[in-house]
Short mmCIF file of C-alpha atoms in Angstrom, two decimals:
data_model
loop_
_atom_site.label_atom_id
_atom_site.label_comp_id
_atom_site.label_asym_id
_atom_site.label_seq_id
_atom_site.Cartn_x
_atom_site.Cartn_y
_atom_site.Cartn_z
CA UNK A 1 8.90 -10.63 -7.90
CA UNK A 2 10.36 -8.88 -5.03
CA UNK A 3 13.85 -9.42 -3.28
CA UNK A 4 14.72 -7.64 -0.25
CA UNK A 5 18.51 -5.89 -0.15
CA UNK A 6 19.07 -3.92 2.71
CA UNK A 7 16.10 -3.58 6.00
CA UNK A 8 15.65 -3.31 9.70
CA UNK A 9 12.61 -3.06 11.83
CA UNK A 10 11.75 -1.52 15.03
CA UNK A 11 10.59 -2.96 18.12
CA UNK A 12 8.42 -1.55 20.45
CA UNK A 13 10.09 -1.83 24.28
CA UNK A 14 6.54 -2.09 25.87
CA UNK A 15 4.98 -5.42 25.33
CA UNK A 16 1.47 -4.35 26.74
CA UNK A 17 1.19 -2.32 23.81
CA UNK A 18 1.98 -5.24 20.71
CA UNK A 19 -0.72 -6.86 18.78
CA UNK A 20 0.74 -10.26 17.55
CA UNK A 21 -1.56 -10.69 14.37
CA UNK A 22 -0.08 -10.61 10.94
CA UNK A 23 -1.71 -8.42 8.24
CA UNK A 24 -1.68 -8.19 4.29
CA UNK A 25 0.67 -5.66 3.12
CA UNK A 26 4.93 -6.07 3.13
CA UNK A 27 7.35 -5.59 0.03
CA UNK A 28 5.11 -7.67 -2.12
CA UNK A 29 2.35 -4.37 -1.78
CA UNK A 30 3.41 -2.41 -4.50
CA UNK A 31 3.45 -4.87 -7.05
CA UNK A 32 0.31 -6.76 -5.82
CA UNK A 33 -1.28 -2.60 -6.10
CA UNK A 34 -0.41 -1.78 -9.21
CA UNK A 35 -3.83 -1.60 -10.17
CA UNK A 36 -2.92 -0.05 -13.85
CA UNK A 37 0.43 -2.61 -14.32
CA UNK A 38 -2.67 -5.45 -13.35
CA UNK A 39 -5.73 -4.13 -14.73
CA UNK A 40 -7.45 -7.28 -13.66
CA UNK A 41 -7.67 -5.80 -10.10
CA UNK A 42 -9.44 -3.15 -10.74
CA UNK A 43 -8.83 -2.09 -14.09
CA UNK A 44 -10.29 -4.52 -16.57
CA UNK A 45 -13.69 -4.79 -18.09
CA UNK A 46 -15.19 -7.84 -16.50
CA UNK A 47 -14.35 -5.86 -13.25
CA UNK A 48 -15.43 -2.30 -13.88
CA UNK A 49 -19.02 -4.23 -14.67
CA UNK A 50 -19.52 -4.00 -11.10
CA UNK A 51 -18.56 -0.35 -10.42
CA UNK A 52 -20.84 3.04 -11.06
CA UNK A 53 -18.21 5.74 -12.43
CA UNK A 54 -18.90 9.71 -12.70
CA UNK A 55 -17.23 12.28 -13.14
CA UNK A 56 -16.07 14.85 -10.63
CA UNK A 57 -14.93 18.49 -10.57
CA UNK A 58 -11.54 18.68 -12.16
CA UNK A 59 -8.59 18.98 -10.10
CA UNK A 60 -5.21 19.99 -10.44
CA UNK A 61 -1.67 17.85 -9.46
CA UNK A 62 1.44 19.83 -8.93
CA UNK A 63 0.72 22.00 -12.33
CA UNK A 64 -1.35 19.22 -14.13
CA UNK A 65 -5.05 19.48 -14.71
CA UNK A 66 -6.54 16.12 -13.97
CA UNK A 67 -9.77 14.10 -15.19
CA UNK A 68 -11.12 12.96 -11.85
CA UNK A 69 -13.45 9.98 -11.75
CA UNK A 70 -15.11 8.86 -9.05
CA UNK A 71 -15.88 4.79 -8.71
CA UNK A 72 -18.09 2.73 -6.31
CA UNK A 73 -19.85 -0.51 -5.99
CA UNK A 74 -22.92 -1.03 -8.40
CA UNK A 75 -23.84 -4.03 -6.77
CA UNK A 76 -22.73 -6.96 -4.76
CA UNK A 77 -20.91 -9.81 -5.78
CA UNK A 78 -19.10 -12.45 -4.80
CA UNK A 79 -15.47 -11.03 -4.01
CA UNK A 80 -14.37 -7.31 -2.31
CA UNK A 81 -14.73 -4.37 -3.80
CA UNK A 82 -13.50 -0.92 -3.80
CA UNK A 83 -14.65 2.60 -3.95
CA UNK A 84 -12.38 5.63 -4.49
CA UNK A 85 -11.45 8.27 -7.61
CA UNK A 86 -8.96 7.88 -10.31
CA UNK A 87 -6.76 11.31 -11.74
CA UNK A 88 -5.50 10.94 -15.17
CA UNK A 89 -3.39 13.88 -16.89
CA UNK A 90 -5.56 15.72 -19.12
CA UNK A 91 -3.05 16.18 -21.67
CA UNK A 92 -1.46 12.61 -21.73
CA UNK A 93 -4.07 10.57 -20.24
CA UNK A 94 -1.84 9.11 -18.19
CA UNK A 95 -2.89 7.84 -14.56
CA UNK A 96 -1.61 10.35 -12.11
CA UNK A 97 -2.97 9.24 -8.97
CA UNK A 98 -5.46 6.58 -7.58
CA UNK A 99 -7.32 6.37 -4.63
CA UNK A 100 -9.36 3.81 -3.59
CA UNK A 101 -10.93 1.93 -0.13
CA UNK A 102 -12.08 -1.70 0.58
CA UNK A 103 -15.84 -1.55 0.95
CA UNK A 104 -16.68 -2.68 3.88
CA UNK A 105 -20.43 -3.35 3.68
CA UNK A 106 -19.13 -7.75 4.33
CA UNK A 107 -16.93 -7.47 7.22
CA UNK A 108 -16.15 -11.41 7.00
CA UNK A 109 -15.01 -10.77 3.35
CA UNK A 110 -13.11 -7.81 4.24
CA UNK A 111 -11.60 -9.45 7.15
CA UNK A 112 -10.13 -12.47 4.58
CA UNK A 113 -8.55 -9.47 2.38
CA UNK A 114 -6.67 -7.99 5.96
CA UNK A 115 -5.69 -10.70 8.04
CA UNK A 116 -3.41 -13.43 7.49
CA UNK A 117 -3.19 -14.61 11.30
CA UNK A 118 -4.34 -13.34 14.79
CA UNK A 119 -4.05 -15.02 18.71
CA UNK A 120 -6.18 -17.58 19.67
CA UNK A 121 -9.33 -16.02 21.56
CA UNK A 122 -8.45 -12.45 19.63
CA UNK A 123 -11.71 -11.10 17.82
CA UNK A 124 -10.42 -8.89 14.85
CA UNK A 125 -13.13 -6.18 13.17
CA UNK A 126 -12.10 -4.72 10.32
CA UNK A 127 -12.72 -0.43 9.62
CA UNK A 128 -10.69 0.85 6.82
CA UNK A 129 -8.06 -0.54 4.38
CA UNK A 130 -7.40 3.08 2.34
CA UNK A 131 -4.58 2.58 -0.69
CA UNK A 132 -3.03 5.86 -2.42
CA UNK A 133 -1.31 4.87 -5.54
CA UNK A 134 0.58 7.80 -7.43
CA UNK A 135 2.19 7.65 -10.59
CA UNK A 136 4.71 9.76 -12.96
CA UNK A 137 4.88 10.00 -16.31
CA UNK A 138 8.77 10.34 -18.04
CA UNK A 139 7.56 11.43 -21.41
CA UNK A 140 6.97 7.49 -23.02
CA UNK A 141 5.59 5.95 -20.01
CA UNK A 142 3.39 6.55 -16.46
CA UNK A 143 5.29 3.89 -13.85
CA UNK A 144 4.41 3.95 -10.00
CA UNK A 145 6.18 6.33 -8.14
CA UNK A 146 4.59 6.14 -4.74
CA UNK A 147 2.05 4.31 -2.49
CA UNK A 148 0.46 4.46 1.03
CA UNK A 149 -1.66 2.40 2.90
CA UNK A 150 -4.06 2.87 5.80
CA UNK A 151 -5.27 0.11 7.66
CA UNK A 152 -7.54 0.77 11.14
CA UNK A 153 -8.97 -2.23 12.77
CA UNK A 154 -10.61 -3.37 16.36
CA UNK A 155 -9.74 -6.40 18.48
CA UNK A 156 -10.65 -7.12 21.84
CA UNK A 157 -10.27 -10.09 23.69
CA UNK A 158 -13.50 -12.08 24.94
CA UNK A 159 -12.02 -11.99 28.88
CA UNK A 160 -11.69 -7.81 28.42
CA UNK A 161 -14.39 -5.37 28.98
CA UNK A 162 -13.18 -3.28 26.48
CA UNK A 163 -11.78 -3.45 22.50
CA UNK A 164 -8.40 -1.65 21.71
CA UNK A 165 -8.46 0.16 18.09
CA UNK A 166 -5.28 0.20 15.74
CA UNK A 167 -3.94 1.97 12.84
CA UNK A 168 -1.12 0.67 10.51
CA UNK A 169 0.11 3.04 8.06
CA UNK A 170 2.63 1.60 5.53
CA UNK A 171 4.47 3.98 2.52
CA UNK A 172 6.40 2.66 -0.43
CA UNK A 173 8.80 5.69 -2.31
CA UNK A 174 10.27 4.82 -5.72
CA UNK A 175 13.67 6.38 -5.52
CA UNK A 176 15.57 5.38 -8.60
CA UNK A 177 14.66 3.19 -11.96
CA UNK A 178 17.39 0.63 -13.39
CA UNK A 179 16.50 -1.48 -16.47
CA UNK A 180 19.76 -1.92 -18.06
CA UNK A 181 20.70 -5.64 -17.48
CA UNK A 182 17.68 -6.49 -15.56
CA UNK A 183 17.99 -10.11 -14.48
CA UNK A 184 14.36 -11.78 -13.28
CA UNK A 185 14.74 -12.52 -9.14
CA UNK A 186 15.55 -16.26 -8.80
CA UNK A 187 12.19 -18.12 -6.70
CA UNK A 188 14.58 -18.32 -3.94
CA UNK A 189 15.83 -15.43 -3.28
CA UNK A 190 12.29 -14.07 -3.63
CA UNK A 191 10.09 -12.23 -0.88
CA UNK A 192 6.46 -14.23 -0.99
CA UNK A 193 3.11 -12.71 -0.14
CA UNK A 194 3.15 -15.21 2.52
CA UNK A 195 6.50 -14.35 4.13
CA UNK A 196 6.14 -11.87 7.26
CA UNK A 197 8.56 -9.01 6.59
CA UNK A 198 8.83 -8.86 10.81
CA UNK A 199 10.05 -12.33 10.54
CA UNK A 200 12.44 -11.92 8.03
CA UNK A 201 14.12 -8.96 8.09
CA UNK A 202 16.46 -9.06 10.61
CA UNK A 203 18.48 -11.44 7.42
CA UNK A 204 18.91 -7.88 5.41
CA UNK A 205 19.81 -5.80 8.71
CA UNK A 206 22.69 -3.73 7.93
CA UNK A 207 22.88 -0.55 10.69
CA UNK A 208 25.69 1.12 8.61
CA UNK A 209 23.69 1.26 5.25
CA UNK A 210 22.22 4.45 6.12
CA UNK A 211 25.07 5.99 7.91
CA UNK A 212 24.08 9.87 8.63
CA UNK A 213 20.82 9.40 7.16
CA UNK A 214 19.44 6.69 9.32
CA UNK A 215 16.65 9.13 10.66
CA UNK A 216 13.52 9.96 8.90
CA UNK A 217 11.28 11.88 11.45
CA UNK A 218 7.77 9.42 12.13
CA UNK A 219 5.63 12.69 11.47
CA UNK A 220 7.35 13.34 8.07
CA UNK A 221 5.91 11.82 4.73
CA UNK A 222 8.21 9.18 3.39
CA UNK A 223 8.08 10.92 -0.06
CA UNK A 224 9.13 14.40 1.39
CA UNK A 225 11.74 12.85 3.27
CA UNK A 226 13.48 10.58 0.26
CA UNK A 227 13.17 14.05 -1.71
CA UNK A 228 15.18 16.16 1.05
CA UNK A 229 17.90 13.15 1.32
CA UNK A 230 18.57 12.58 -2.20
CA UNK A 231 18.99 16.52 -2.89
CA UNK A 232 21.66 16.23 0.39
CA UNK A 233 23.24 13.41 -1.65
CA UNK A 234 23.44 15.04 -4.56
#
């Protein structure tokens, strides 16, 4: 489960601009994404039946040589797949890093995976849903560290001429690990799937949490820019 502490979201001042359609993605991202937590995603046996794997031209991660894999659709079946690579630490065998897309080849499939809701007379095309998953490894075990998440669609209304494309981009940093009297999330104070984190957020908006570190530049990578303010902090 996920429960939401502190947030705040930004609105755009030019309406013209604003697409109101609700996509997947939100808090609940990470843990739906952990595709090696949940091996059933992606991970498991039944499901890698449907993949073709092969190995690729080693790579290296920071200092880490890395088994690349490569994975894509065998055949069709009757739910999405993906195709993408895996890294895994040579040494430990540890997932480092995983990249992987939605196959688009069923754009009414792919669509049902995207969208949750879109305006009445609003035609919605899917292009790309692209997930980066990276993990590090403390010694014992590899735990999620970081995630991003491409997603670049069309709509166009049937009245317009033309279609107007779009491109969400969504990042997840882990920034610190506590596990010393963990308590499970109560169901109610919970963050659902279904809950739209637009909707919601303004109930954890606090514009002092952040005081002199409110800013993180849009062109910066959330990971560099958690890095640079926890060494300030420290």
């Amino acid at each position: 489960r996920v429960s939401i502490i502190k947030g705040r979201k930004l609105v755009s001042p030019n309406l013209s601009d604003t697409l109101g359609a609700k996509i997947q993605g939100g808090p609940t991202l990470p843990v739906a994404l952990d595709v090696v937590k949940i091996p059933e995603f992606l991970l498991s046996k039944d499901e890698m039946r449907y993949y073709m794997l092969k190995m690729e031209v080693p790579s290296i991660i920071g200092d880490r040589p890395q088994v690349v894999i490569s994975f894509e659709p065998l055949y069709s079946v009757d739910h999405v797949l993906y195709y993408g690579r895996m890294y895994i630490d040579r040494q430990t065998l540890a997932f480092t890093r995983i990249e992987m897309s939605l196959d688009m080849h069923d754009l009414e499939r792919a669509t049902q995976v995207i969208l949750l809701h879109k305006p009445a007379g609003v035609r919605f095309r899917p292009r790309e849903l692209t997930t980066t998953i990276s993990y590090l490894y403390d010694g014992h075990v590899s735990r999620m560290h970081y995630l991003h998440s491409d997603v670049r669609f069309h709509c166009d209304w049937r009245k317009r001429l033309f279609s107007s494309s779009y491109h969400v981009e969504a990042e997840m940093v882990v920034t610190d690990l506590v596990s010393e009297d963990a308590k499970p999330i109560p169901g109610r104070e919970s963050f659902s799937w279904r809950d739209s984190f637009y909707d919601k957020v303004g109930f954890f908006n606090d514009p002092d949490f952040w005081g002199q570190y409110n800013i993180i530049e849009p062109s910066e990578s959330l990971e560099n820019a958690i890095s640079k303010l926890k060494k300030k902090v420290n």
